[in-house]
Coordinates of C-alpha atoms in Angstrom, one line a residue:
Chain M
M10 CA 33.1 -29.0 4.6
D11 CA 36.6 -27.5 4.1
G12 CA 35.9 -27.6 0.4
L13 CA 32.7 -25.6 0.9
R14 CA 34.4 -23.0 3.0
A15 CA 37.3 -22.6 0.5
G16 CA 34.8 -22.5 -2.3
L17 CA 32.7 -19.8 -0.6
K18 CA 35.8 -17.7 0.0
N19 CA 36.8 -18.1 -3.6
E20 CA 33.4 -17.0 -4.9
L21 CA 33.3 -14.1 -2.5
L22 CA 36.7 -12.9 -3.6
L23 CA 35.7 -13.2 -7.2
M24 CA 32.6 -11.2 -6.5
I25 CA 34.6 -8.4 -4.8
Y26 CA 37.0 -8.2 -7.8
R27 CA 34.1 -7.6 -10.1
K28 CA 33.5 -3.9 -10.5
K29 CA 29.7 -4.2 -10.7
T30 CA 29.5 -5.7 -7.3
M31 CA 31.3 -2.7 -5.8
F32 CA 29.1 -0.4 -7.9
F33 CA 25.9 -1.9 -6.5
F34 CA 27.2 -1.6 -3.0
L35 CA 28.1 2.0 -3.6
V36 CA 24.7 2.7 -5.1
S37 CA 22.8 1.0 -2.2
V38 CA 24.7 3.2 0.2
L39 CA 24.1 6.4 -1.8
I40 CA 20.3 5.9 -2.5
P41 CA 19.1 6.7 1.1
V42 CA 21.4 9.7 1.1
L43 CA 20.2 10.8 -2.3
F44 CA 16.6 10.6 -1.2
I45 CA 17.4 12.9 1.8
L46 CA 19.0 15.4 -0.7
L47 CA 15.9 15.1 -2.9
F48 CA 13.7 15.8 0.1
H49 CA 15.8 18.9 0.8
A50 CA 15.6 20.0 -2.8
L51 CA 11.8 19.6 -2.7
H52 CA 11.5 21.6 0.5
P53 CA 10.3 24.8 -1.2
I54 CA 7.6 22.9 -3.1
L55 CA 6.3 20.3 -0.7
G56 CA 7.6 21.4 2.7
R57 CA 9.9 19.1 4.5
I58 CA 9.1 15.5 3.9
A59 CA 9.1 13.4 7.0
V60 CA 12.2 11.3 7.7
S61 CA 11.0 9.2 10.5
P62 CA 12.0 6.0 12.3
S63 CA 10.1 4.1 9.6
Y64 CA 12.5 5.5 6.9
P65 CA 14.6 2.3 6.9
V66 CA 11.4 0.3 6.2
Q67 CA 10.2 2.6 3.5
M68 CA 13.6 2.4 1.8
L69 CA 13.4 -1.4 2.1
E70 CA 10.4 -1.3 -0.2
I71 CA 12.4 0.2 -3.0
Y72 CA 15.3 -2.2 -2.5
T73 CA 13.3 -5.4 -2.4
V74 CA 11.3 -4.5 -5.5
F75 CA 14.0 -3.0 -7.7
L76 CA 17.6 -2.9 -6.6
I77 CA 18.2 -6.3 -5.0
P78 CA 16.5 -8.3 -7.7
L79 CA 18.6 -6.4 -10.3
F80 CA 21.7 -7.0 -8.3
M81 CA 20.7 -10.7 -8.0
F82 CA 20.3 -11.1 -11.8
V83 CA 23.6 -9.5 -12.5
E84 CA 25.4 -11.6 -10.0
I85 CA 23.7 -14.9 -11.0
A86 CA 24.6 -14.1 -14.6
D87 CA 28.2 -14.0 -13.6
L88 CA 28.0 -17.0 -11.3
F89 CA 26.5 -19.5 -13.7
P90 CA 26.1 -18.7 -17.4
Q91 CA 29.2 -16.4 -17.6
E92 CA 31.4 -19.2 -16.1
I93 CA 30.1 -21.6 -18.7
S94 CA 30.5 -19.4 -21.7
S95 CA 34.0 -18.3 -20.7
R96 CA 34.9 -21.9 -19.8
T97 CA 36.1 -21.0 -16.3
L98 CA 33.7 -23.2 -14.4
K99 CA 36.1 -26.2 -14.8
L100 CA 38.7 -24.3 -12.9
A101 CA 36.5 -24.3 -9.9
L102 CA 35.6 -28.0 -10.4
L103 CA 39.2 -29.1 -10.7
R104 CA 39.7 -28.2 -7.1
P105 CA 39.1 -30.8 -4.4
I106 CA 35.4 -29.8 -4.1
T107 CA 32.3 -31.7 -5.0
R108 CA 29.8 -30.3 -7.5
L109 CA 27.3 -29.8 -4.6
G110 CA 30.0 -27.9 -2.8
A111 CA 30.7 -25.7 -5.8
Y112 CA 27.0 -25.1 -6.3
L113 CA 26.3 -24.3 -2.6
A114 CA 29.3 -22.0 -2.5
K115 CA 27.9 -20.0 -5.3
F116 CA 24.5 -19.7 -3.7
L117 CA 25.9 -18.9 -0.3
A118 CA 28.2 -16.2 -1.7
L119 CA 25.1 -14.6 -3.4
G120 CA 23.3 -14.9 0.0
V121 CA 26.1 -13.2 1.8
A122 CA 26.2 -10.4 -0.8
I123 CA 22.5 -9.8 -0.5
G124 CA 22.9 -9.8 3.3
I125 CA 25.6 -7.2 3.1
L126 CA 23.4 -5.1 0.8
L127 CA 20.6 -5.2 3.3
L128 CA 22.9 -4.5 6.2
L129 CA 24.4 -1.5 4.4
L130 CA 20.9 -0.2 3.6
G131 CA 19.7 -0.7 7.2
T132 CA 22.7 1.1 8.7
V133 CA 22.8 4.0 6.3
S134 CA 19.0 4.7 6.4
T135 CA 19.0 4.4 10.3
L136 CA 21.9 6.9 10.4
C137 CA 20.0 9.2 8.0
N138 CA 17.0 9.0 10.3
I139 CA 19.2 9.8 13.4
L140 CA 20.9 12.7 11.6
F141 CA 18.1 14.3 9.6
G142 CA 15.0 12.8 11.1
I143 CA 12.3 14.8 12.8
P144 CA 12.4 13.7 16.4
G145 CA 9.2 12.4 18.0
T146 CA 7.6 11.1 14.8
G147 CA 6.6 7.6 14.2
N148 CA 7.1 4.6 16.4
L149 CA 9.1 1.7 15.2
D150 CA 11.4 -0.2 17.6
I151 CA 14.7 -1.6 16.6
F152 CA 13.4 -5.1 17.1
G153 CA 10.6 -4.6 14.6
L154 CA 13.1 -3.2 12.2
L155 CA 15.3 -6.3 12.5
K156 CA 12.3 -8.6 12.0
A157 CA 11.4 -6.7 8.8
Y158 CA 14.9 -7.0 7.4
A159 CA 15.2 -10.7 8.3
A160 CA 11.9 -11.3 6.5
A161 CA 13.1 -9.4 3.5
F162 CA 16.3 -11.4 3.5
L163 CA 14.3 -14.7 3.4
S164 CA 12.1 -13.6 0.5
M165 CA 15.2 -12.4 -1.4
L166 CA 16.9 -15.7 -0.9
S167 CA 13.9 -17.6 -2.2
L168 CA 13.8 -15.3 -5.2
A169 CA 17.6 -16.0 -5.7
A170 CA 17.0 -19.7 -5.6
L171 CA 14.3 -19.4 -8.3
F172 CA 16.5 -17.4 -10.6
I173 CA 19.6 -19.7 -10.0
F174 CA 17.3 -22.5 -11.2
I175 CA 16.4 -20.5 -14.3
A176 CA 20.0 -19.6 -14.9
Q177 CA 20.8 -23.3 -15.4
F178 CA 19.1 -23.2 -18.8
F179 CA 21.3 -20.4 -20.1
R180 CA 24.8 -20.5 -21.6
S181 CA 25.2 -16.8 -22.1
A182 CA 25.1 -14.1 -19.4
G183 CA 23.4 -11.5 -21.6
G184 CA 20.6 -13.9 -22.6
F185 CA 19.9 -14.8 -19.0
L186 CA 20.0 -11.2 -17.9
V187 CA 17.4 -10.0 -20.4
F188 CA 15.2 -13.0 -19.9
S189 CA 15.2 -12.8 -16.1
I190 CA 14.4 -9.1 -16.1
L191 CA 11.5 -9.7 -18.5
L192 CA 10.3 -12.7 -16.5
Y193 CA 10.5 -10.7 -13.2
T194 CA 8.5 -7.7 -14.5
G195 CA 6.1 -10.1 -16.2
A196 CA 5.5 -12.0 -13.0
K197 CA 5.0 -8.7 -11.2
A198 CA 2.4 -7.7 -13.7
V199 CA 0.4 -11.0 -13.9
P200 CA -1.5 -10.5 -10.6
Y201 CA -3.2 -7.5 -12.2
F202 CA -4.8 -9.8 -14.7
I203 CA -5.2 -13.1 -13.0
N204 CA -6.8 -13.4 -9.7
G205 CA -5.1 -15.7 -7.2
F206 CA -1.8 -15.9 -9.0
S207 CA 0.0 -13.9 -6.3
F208 CA -0.5 -16.7 -3.8
F209 CA 1.7 -19.0 -5.7
S210 CA 4.3 -16.6 -7.0
I211 CA 7.5 -15.9 -5.1
T212 CA 7.8 -12.5 -6.9
S213 CA 4.7 -11.2 -5.1
Y214 CA 6.4 -11.8 -1.7
T215 CA 8.9 -9.0 -2.1
D216 CA 6.9 -6.7 0.2
W217 CA 6.2 -9.6 2.5
Y218 CA 8.2 -8.2 5.4
S219 CA 5.4 -5.7 6.1
L220 CA 3.4 -8.5 7.7
W221 CA 6.0 -8.8 10.4
L222 CA 5.5 -5.2 11.4
S223 CA 1.8 -5.7 12.0
H224 CA 0.2 -6.5 15.3
T225 CA -3.0 -7.9 13.8
V226 CA -1.7 -10.5 11.4
S227 CA -2.4 -14.0 12.8
T228 CA 0.6 -16.3 13.6
G229 CA -0.9 -19.0 11.4
R230 CA -0.6 -16.6 8.4
L231 CA 3.0 -15.8 9.2
V232 CA 3.8 -19.5 9.6
T233 CA 2.2 -20.5 6.3
T234 CA 3.9 -17.7 4.3
S235 CA 7.3 -18.5 5.9
L236 CA 6.8 -22.1 5.1
F237 CA 5.9 -21.3 1.5
L238 CA 9.1 -19.2 1.1
L239 CA 11.3 -21.8 2.8
S240 CA 9.9 -24.7 0.8
S241 CA 10.2 -22.9 -2.5
L242 CA 13.8 -22.0 -1.5
L243 CA 14.6 -25.6 -1.0
M244 CA 12.8 -26.9 -4.1
F245 CA 14.3 -24.5 -6.6
L246 CA 17.7 -24.9 -5.0
T247 CA 17.4 -28.7 -5.4
I248 CA 16.1 -28.7 -9.0
G249 CA 18.8 -26.2 -9.8
Y250 CA 21.4 -28.5 -8.3
I251 CA 20.2 -31.5 -10.4
L252 CA 20.5 -29.4 -13.6
F253 CA 23.9 -28.1 -12.5
D254 CA 25.1 -31.6 -11.7
R255 CA 24.3 -33.0 -15.1
K256 CA 25.9 -30.1 -16.9
E257 CA 28.8 -30.8 -19.3
V258 CA 31.6 -28.3 -18.8
Chain X
M2 CA 24.4 -42.5 -6.9
K3 CA 21.0 -44.0 -6.0
K4 CA 21.1 -42.4 -2.6
K5 CA 21.7 -39.0 -4.1
W6 CA 18.7 -39.2 -6.4
L7 CA 16.6 -40.4 -3.5
L8 CA 17.7 -37.5 -1.4
S9 CA 17.2 -34.8 -4.0
G10 CA 14.0 -36.4 -5.2
S11 CA 12.5 -36.5 -1.7
A12 CA 13.6 -32.9 -1.1
I13 CA 11.8 -31.7 -4.2
G14 CA 8.8 -33.8 -3.4
I15 CA 8.4 -32.6 0.2
S16 CA 9.2 -29.0 -0.5
G17 CA 6.9 -29.0 -3.5
A18 CA 4.1 -30.4 -1.5
I19 CA 4.5 -27.9 1.3
M20 CA 4.7 -25.1 -1.2
L21 CA 1.5 -26.2 -2.9
A22 CA -0.3 -26.7 0.4
T23 CA 0.7 -23.4 1.9
G24 CA -0.1 -21.6 -1.3
L25 CA -3.5 -23.2 -1.4
T26 CA -4.2 -22.4 2.2
A27 CA -3.5 -18.8 1.5
F28 CA -5.6 -18.9 -1.7
A29 CA -8.6 -20.6 -0.1
G30 CA -8.4 -19.0 3.3
T31 CA -11.2 -16.5 3.9
S32 CA -9.6 -13.4 5.1
G33 CA -11.2 -10.3 6.5
Y34 CA -10.4 -8.6 3.2
E35 CA -12.6 -11.0 1.3
D36 CA -15.4 -10.7 3.9
Y37 CA -15.3 -6.9 3.6
K38 CA -15.3 -7.0 -0.1
A39 CA -18.2 -9.4 -0.2
A40 CA -20.2 -7.2 2.2
L41 CA -19.4 -4.0 0.2
K42 CA -20.6 -5.7 -3.0
N43 CA -23.7 -7.1 -1.5
T44 CA -24.6 -3.7 0.1
A45 CA -24.0 -1.8 -3.1
Q46 CA -25.8 -4.3 -5.3
N47 CA -29.0 -4.7 -3.4
L48 CA -29.3 -1.1 -2.2
E49 CA -32.3 0.9 -3.3
S50 CA -32.8 3.2 -0.4
V51 CA -31.0 3.8 2.9
T52 CA -30.8 6.1 5.9
V53 CA -27.3 7.3 6.5
Q54 CA -26.1 8.8 9.7
A55 CA -22.6 10.2 9.2
D56 CA -20.4 11.9 11.7
A57 CA -17.1 13.5 10.7
V58 CA -14.7 14.9 13.2
L59 CA -11.4 16.7 12.7
K60 CA -9.2 17.1 15.7
D61 CA -5.9 18.9 16.1
N62 CA -3.8 17.8 19.1
G63 CA -7.0 16.6 20.7
T64 CA -9.0 19.8 20.4
L65 CA -12.0 19.8 18.1
L66 CA -11.4 21.7 14.9
S67 CA -14.7 20.9 13.1
Q68 CA -17.4 18.5 13.2
A69 CA -20.1 17.6 10.8
Q70 CA -23.1 15.5 11.6
S71 CA -25.6 14.5 9.0
N72 CA -28.7 12.5 8.8
L73 CA -29.6 11.7 5.3
K74 CA -32.3 9.6 3.6
A75 CA -31.4 8.5 0.2
S76 CA -33.2 6.6 -2.5
L77 CA -31.3 5.4 -5.5
K78 CA -34.3 4.6 -7.6
N79 CA -35.5 8.2 -8.1
E80 CA -32.2 9.7 -7.1
A81 CA -33.8 11.6 -4.2
V82 CA -32.0 12.7 -1.0
S83 CA -33.2 14.6 2.0
G84 CA -31.7 15.3 5.3
T85 CA -30.0 17.7 7.7
L86 CA -26.4 18.6 8.1
K87 CA -25.0 20.1 11.3
I88 CA -21.6 21.7 11.2
N89 CA -19.6 22.8 14.2
G90 CA -16.5 24.6 13.5
K91 CA -14.3 27.3 14.9
V92 CA -16.5 29.9 13.3
G93 CA -19.6 28.7 14.9
S94 CA -22.2 26.1 14.1
Q95 CA -24.5 25.8 11.2
N96 CA -27.6 23.8 10.5
I97 CA -28.4 23.1 6.9
S98 CA -31.3 21.2 5.4
L99 CA -30.9 19.8 2.0
Y100 CA -33.1 18.1 -0.5
R101 CA -32.3 16.7 -3.8
Q102 CA -35.3 16.5 -6.0
P103 CA -36.2 16.8 -9.7
E104 CA -35.7 20.6 -9.9
G105 CA -32.2 20.3 -8.4
L106 CA -30.4 20.4 -5.2
V107 CA -32.0 22.6 -2.6
W108 CA -30.1 24.0 0.4
K109 CA -31.4 26.0 3.3
S110 CA -29.6 27.3 6.3
D111 CA -31.4 27.6 9.5
A112 CA -30.2 31.1 9.9
S113 CA -32.2 32.5 6.9
D114 CA -35.4 31.8 5.1
I115 CA -33.8 31.7 1.6
Y116 CA -33.8 28.4 -0.3
Y117 CA -30.9 28.0 -2.6
V118 CA -31.5 25.9 -5.7
K119 CA -28.8 24.5 -7.8
Q120 CA -29.7 23.0 -11.1
D121 CA -28.6 19.4 -11.5
K122 CA -26.1 18.6 -14.1
A123 CA -25.8 15.1 -15.3
E124 CA -22.8 14.5 -13.0
K125 CA -23.3 13.4 -9.4
N126 CA -22.9 16.3 -7.1
D127 CA -22.1 15.5 -3.5
Q128 CA -20.8 13.0 -1.1
E129 CA -24.1 11.6 -0.1
A130 CA -25.1 10.7 -3.6
G131 CA -21.6 10.0 -4.8
K132 CA -20.7 7.4 -2.2
V133 CA -23.4 5.0 -3.1
T134 CA -22.9 5.1 -6.8
K135 CA -19.2 4.8 -6.5
D136 CA -19.5 1.6 -4.7
A137 CA -21.8 0.2 -7.3
A138 CA -19.3 1.1 -10.0
W139 CA -16.3 -0.8 -8.8
L140 CA -17.7 -4.2 -9.3
S141 CA -16.4 -5.4 -12.6
S142 CA -14.2 -8.4 -12.1
Q143 CA -11.2 -7.0 -14.0
E144 CA -11.2 -3.9 -11.7
E145 CA -11.5 -6.1 -8.7
T146 CA -8.4 -8.1 -9.8
V147 CA -6.4 -4.9 -10.2
I148 CA -7.5 -3.6 -6.8
D149 CA -6.6 -6.9 -5.3
A150 CA -3.1 -6.7 -6.8
L151 CA -2.6 -3.1 -5.7
I152 CA -3.5 -4.0 -2.2
G153 CA -1.2 -6.9 -2.3
N154 CA 0.1 -8.2 1.0
L155 CA -2.0 -5.6 2.9
K156 CA -4.8 -8.0 2.4
N157 CA -3.5 -10.0 5.3
E158 CA -3.8 -7.1 7.6
F159 CA -7.6 -7.2 7.6
T160 CA -9.0 -9.2 10.5
S161 CA -12.5 -10.5 10.8
T162 CA -14.2 -11.7 13.9
S163 CA -17.7 -13.3 13.9
E164 CA -20.1 -12.4 16.7
S165 CA -22.6 -14.8 18.2
D166 CA -25.5 -13.1 16.4
G167 CA -24.1 -13.7 13.0
S168 CA -22.7 -10.3 12.5
K169 CA -19.0 -9.7 11.7
K170 CA -16.5 -7.1 12.8
I171 CA -13.8 -6.3 10.3
S172 CA -10.9 -4.1 11.1
L173 CA -7.7 -2.9 9.6
Q174 CA -5.0 -1.1 11.6
L175 CA -2.0 0.2 9.8
E176 CA 0.9 2.1 11.3
S177 CA 3.3 4.4 9.5
A178 CA 5.9 1.8 8.6
Q179 CA 3.2 -0.5 7.1
I180 CA 1.7 2.2 4.9
P181 CA 3.2 1.9 1.4
A182 CA 5.8 4.5 0.6
V183 CA 3.8 5.8 -2.3
V184 CA 0.7 6.5 -0.2
Q185 CA 3.0 8.0 2.5
A186 CA 4.6 10.3 -0.1
L187 CA 1.2 11.6 -1.1
A188 CA 0.5 13.0 2.4
P189 CA 2.6 16.2 2.1
V190 CA 1.3 16.7 -1.4
A191 CA -2.2 16.6 -0.2
F192 CA -1.5 19.2 2.6
K193 CA 0.3 21.4 0.2
H194 CA -2.7 21.2 -2.1
L195 CA -5.1 22.1 0.8
A196 CA -3.0 25.2 1.7
Y197 CA -2.9 26.3 -1.9
Q198 CA -6.7 25.8 -2.1
S199 CA -7.4 28.0 0.8
E200 CA -5.2 30.9 -0.4
W201 CA -6.9 30.7 -3.8
N202 CA -10.4 30.6 -2.2
R203 CA -10.2 33.5 0.2
P204 CA -10.4 36.6 -2.1
G205 CA -13.1 35.1 -4.3
D206 CA -15.3 34.1 -1.4
S207 CA -16.1 37.5 0.0
G208 CA -17.4 38.7 -3.3
T209 CA -20.0 36.0 -4.1
A210 CA -23.6 35.8 -3.4
A211 CA -25.5 37.2 -0.4
E212 CA -22.8 38.0 2.2
G213 CA -21.8 34.5 3.3
S214 CA -25.3 33.2 3.9
D215 CA -24.9 30.9 0.9
P216 CA -25.0 27.6 2.7
E217 CA -22.6 26.1 0.3
E218 CA -20.0 28.6 1.3
L219 CA -20.8 28.3 5.0
F220 CA -20.4 24.6 4.6
Q221 CA -17.0 25.0 3.1
Q222 CA -15.8 27.5 5.7
G223 CA -17.1 25.5 8.6
L224 CA -15.9 22.2 7.6
L225 CA -12.6 22.9 5.9
N226 CA -10.8 26.0 7.2
A227 CA -7.6 24.9 5.6
K228 CA -5.6 27.5 7.5
D229 CA -6.2 25.5 10.6
I230 CA -4.6 22.4 9.2
A231 CA -1.7 24.0 7.3
L232 CA 1.0 21.4 8.2
T233 CA 4.1 22.2 6.2
D234 CA 7.0 20.2 7.6
G235 CA 7.5 16.5 8.2
V236 CA 3.9 15.5 7.2
Q237 CA 3.3 11.9 7.3
I238 CA 0.5 9.4 8.0
Q239 CA 0.9 8.0 11.4
S240 CA -1.9 5.5 11.4
I241 CA -4.9 4.4 9.5
S242 CA -7.7 2.4 11.0
L243 CA -10.8 1.0 9.5
N244 CA -13.6 -0.7 11.4
A245 CA -16.8 -2.1 9.9
V246 CA -19.7 -4.0 11.3
V247 CA -21.4 -6.3 8.8
N248 CA -24.9 -7.5 9.8
P249 CA -26.1 -11.1 9.4
A250 CA -27.7 -10.2 6.0
N251 CA -24.1 -9.3 4.9
E252 CA -24.8 -5.6 4.7
I253 CA -22.5 -3.0 6.0
Q254 CA -24.1 -1.6 9.1
S255 CA -21.5 0.8 10.3
Q256 CA -18.2 1.9 9.0
Q257 CA -15.6 3.8 10.9
F258 CA -12.5 5.3 9.4
D259 CA -9.8 7.1 11.2
I260 CA -6.6 8.6 9.9
T261 CA -3.9 10.4 11.9
F262 CA -1.4 12.7 10.4
T263 CA 1.6 14.1 12.2
G264 CA 3.6 17.1 11.2
Q265 CA 4.7 20.6 12.0
D266 CA 3.2 23.9 11.0
A267 CA 5.2 26.8 9.6
Q268 CA 6.1 27.9 13.1
G269 CA 7.6 24.6 13.9
V270 CA 4.9 23.5 16.3
A271 CA 4.1 19.8 16.3
H272 CA 0.6 18.8 15.4
T273 CA -1.3 15.6 15.5
L274 CA -4.3 15.8 13.2
T275 CA -7.0 13.2 13.5
A276 CA -9.8 12.8 11.0
S277 CA -12.5 10.3 11.7
L278 CA -15.6 9.4 9.9
D279 CA -18.3 7.3 11.4
V280 CA -21.1 6.2 9.1
Q281 CA -24.1 4.2 10.2
L282 CA -26.4 2.7 7.7
S283 CA -29.9 1.6 8.6
A284 CA -33.4 1.0 7.2
F285 CA -32.1 -0.7 4.1
N286 CA -34.6 -0.5 1.3
G287 CA -37.1 0.9 3.7
T288 CA -36.4 4.6 3.4
T289 CA -38.4 7.3 1.7
P290 CA -36.7 10.7 1.3
D291 CA -38.8 13.7 2.2
S292 CA -39.4 16.4 -0.4
I293 CA -40.1 20.0 -0.1
D294 CA -42.5 22.2 -2.0
L295 CA -40.8 25.4 -3.1
S296 CA -43.8 27.3 -4.2
G297 CA -44.4 30.5 -2.3
K298 CA -40.9 30.4 -0.7
Q299 CA -38.0 32.7 -1.2
V300 CA -35.8 31.0 -3.7
Q301 CA -32.4 31.9 -5.1
Q302 CA -30.9 30.1 -8.1
L303 CA -27.2 29.3 -7.8
K304 CA -25.0 29.2 -10.8
D305 CA -22.7 26.2 -11.4
D306 CA -19.5 28.2 -11.9
H307 CA -17.7 27.2 -8.8
E308 CA -18.7 23.6 -9.1
G309 CA -15.1 22.5 -9.8
R310 CA -13.9 24.2 -6.7
H311 CA -16.5 22.7 -4.5
H312 CA -15.5 19.2 -5.7
E313 CA -12.1 19.5 -4.3

């Protein structure tokens, strides 16, 4: 357990030292503010666009579809293929830590980073709403907001597990990055051609959190979709571990 | 070593099985969305003639802005429509009778004896004819897949309850946070467009035929006085609700649609605009539209030049 904690700390520190991580954090703070500025710039053309209590949820849509997956691919590329190609993975494995510990530490570090990203987005967009919002519009309680963010976090973790599994097949960061972006956009496009694909694809669960805001969706539906995401998280994490375990470094 | 394989193997097995099972449940589960789609298809495919009672209401902060009630008989086979249209607006109320027959679209206001005839072009003219044909058009399976994909997870928001007599009630309730950001962003654009439209229309209108007794114009003025709904700031969709009743023969019997906008006008006054549409369909394939004999009546031909504007 100590090994895992030390490993996690190690991975998080590494992540912070990478410039791109900080860049992504900065961008995710700036985007809600930039949108407010854009709305102000559009004022003469379109009138004032509503910034309402649902602003944090509307921002979430952009994040879960574009920004967080991109962040994920960049970080996973650094966590796995990059460490193999630059032969630094053995440094982590030389420590008193099991392979499972090293693997989990990487996954958890990514999870923490995604969590921080969501937290930053939630805080900044809520602040934007308090500062620039039009009072008395919309109705979204803070509890509903937290539920939506937690649901978004779960779907992002499942997506991360899937792409960590895919990353095990790659030995270069660039190759993985290109392939995963293509795969992701491809998987997003397939439901437009094949009926029923979206029920089995994790990528179509990126806007899944909106179900948690509804009053009409049945509990059964919420349970089955949550189970789907949890089980796919577990499955891809395990297969990814088996591949990672057999890897020569 | 063996224990490790057993552990990871069973983890994969169990989670894979759950994943497949839940995916299949979602895939096979009949949702309200599927019911609704099936009913729409069935209604559109088997429809030859129908009686439509439609009631559209526009309210601002609870006070009535305008209301249109119509009672139409339509037959798809010979493309004939007849019916009456009653419009209550701020400018007063209007009763219009309309017929669509081989010589074109015939309008008559109760206030005058003149019949206005508009030659039919190949394109479909108005709501009452357009609605039915549009439904029939979106049936190709490729388009259906695209629509399914666009609707995405909103599919799960449709609920369907079966009544004891075999009919089904389907409803969809969305609040502002659940409405996709793209749709939400279109709301201010739409209002801007409406305001622009009204400015553009005003000067032209007074000059055209017969001092405002042209029923088409009255129709427009009465129903859509865009100045009344000129929201400029903070426009957004607050809620969308859709209710439909499907009869045991899987035909759509009634269809309600409500949409609520909130926003402020140029003076900074908050408005809540509610638009609702209530359509009742009856006498499926048992309706014969009336026709009118124009001989010996006062007839005025209308040109098609403001066709495009009317369509907006």
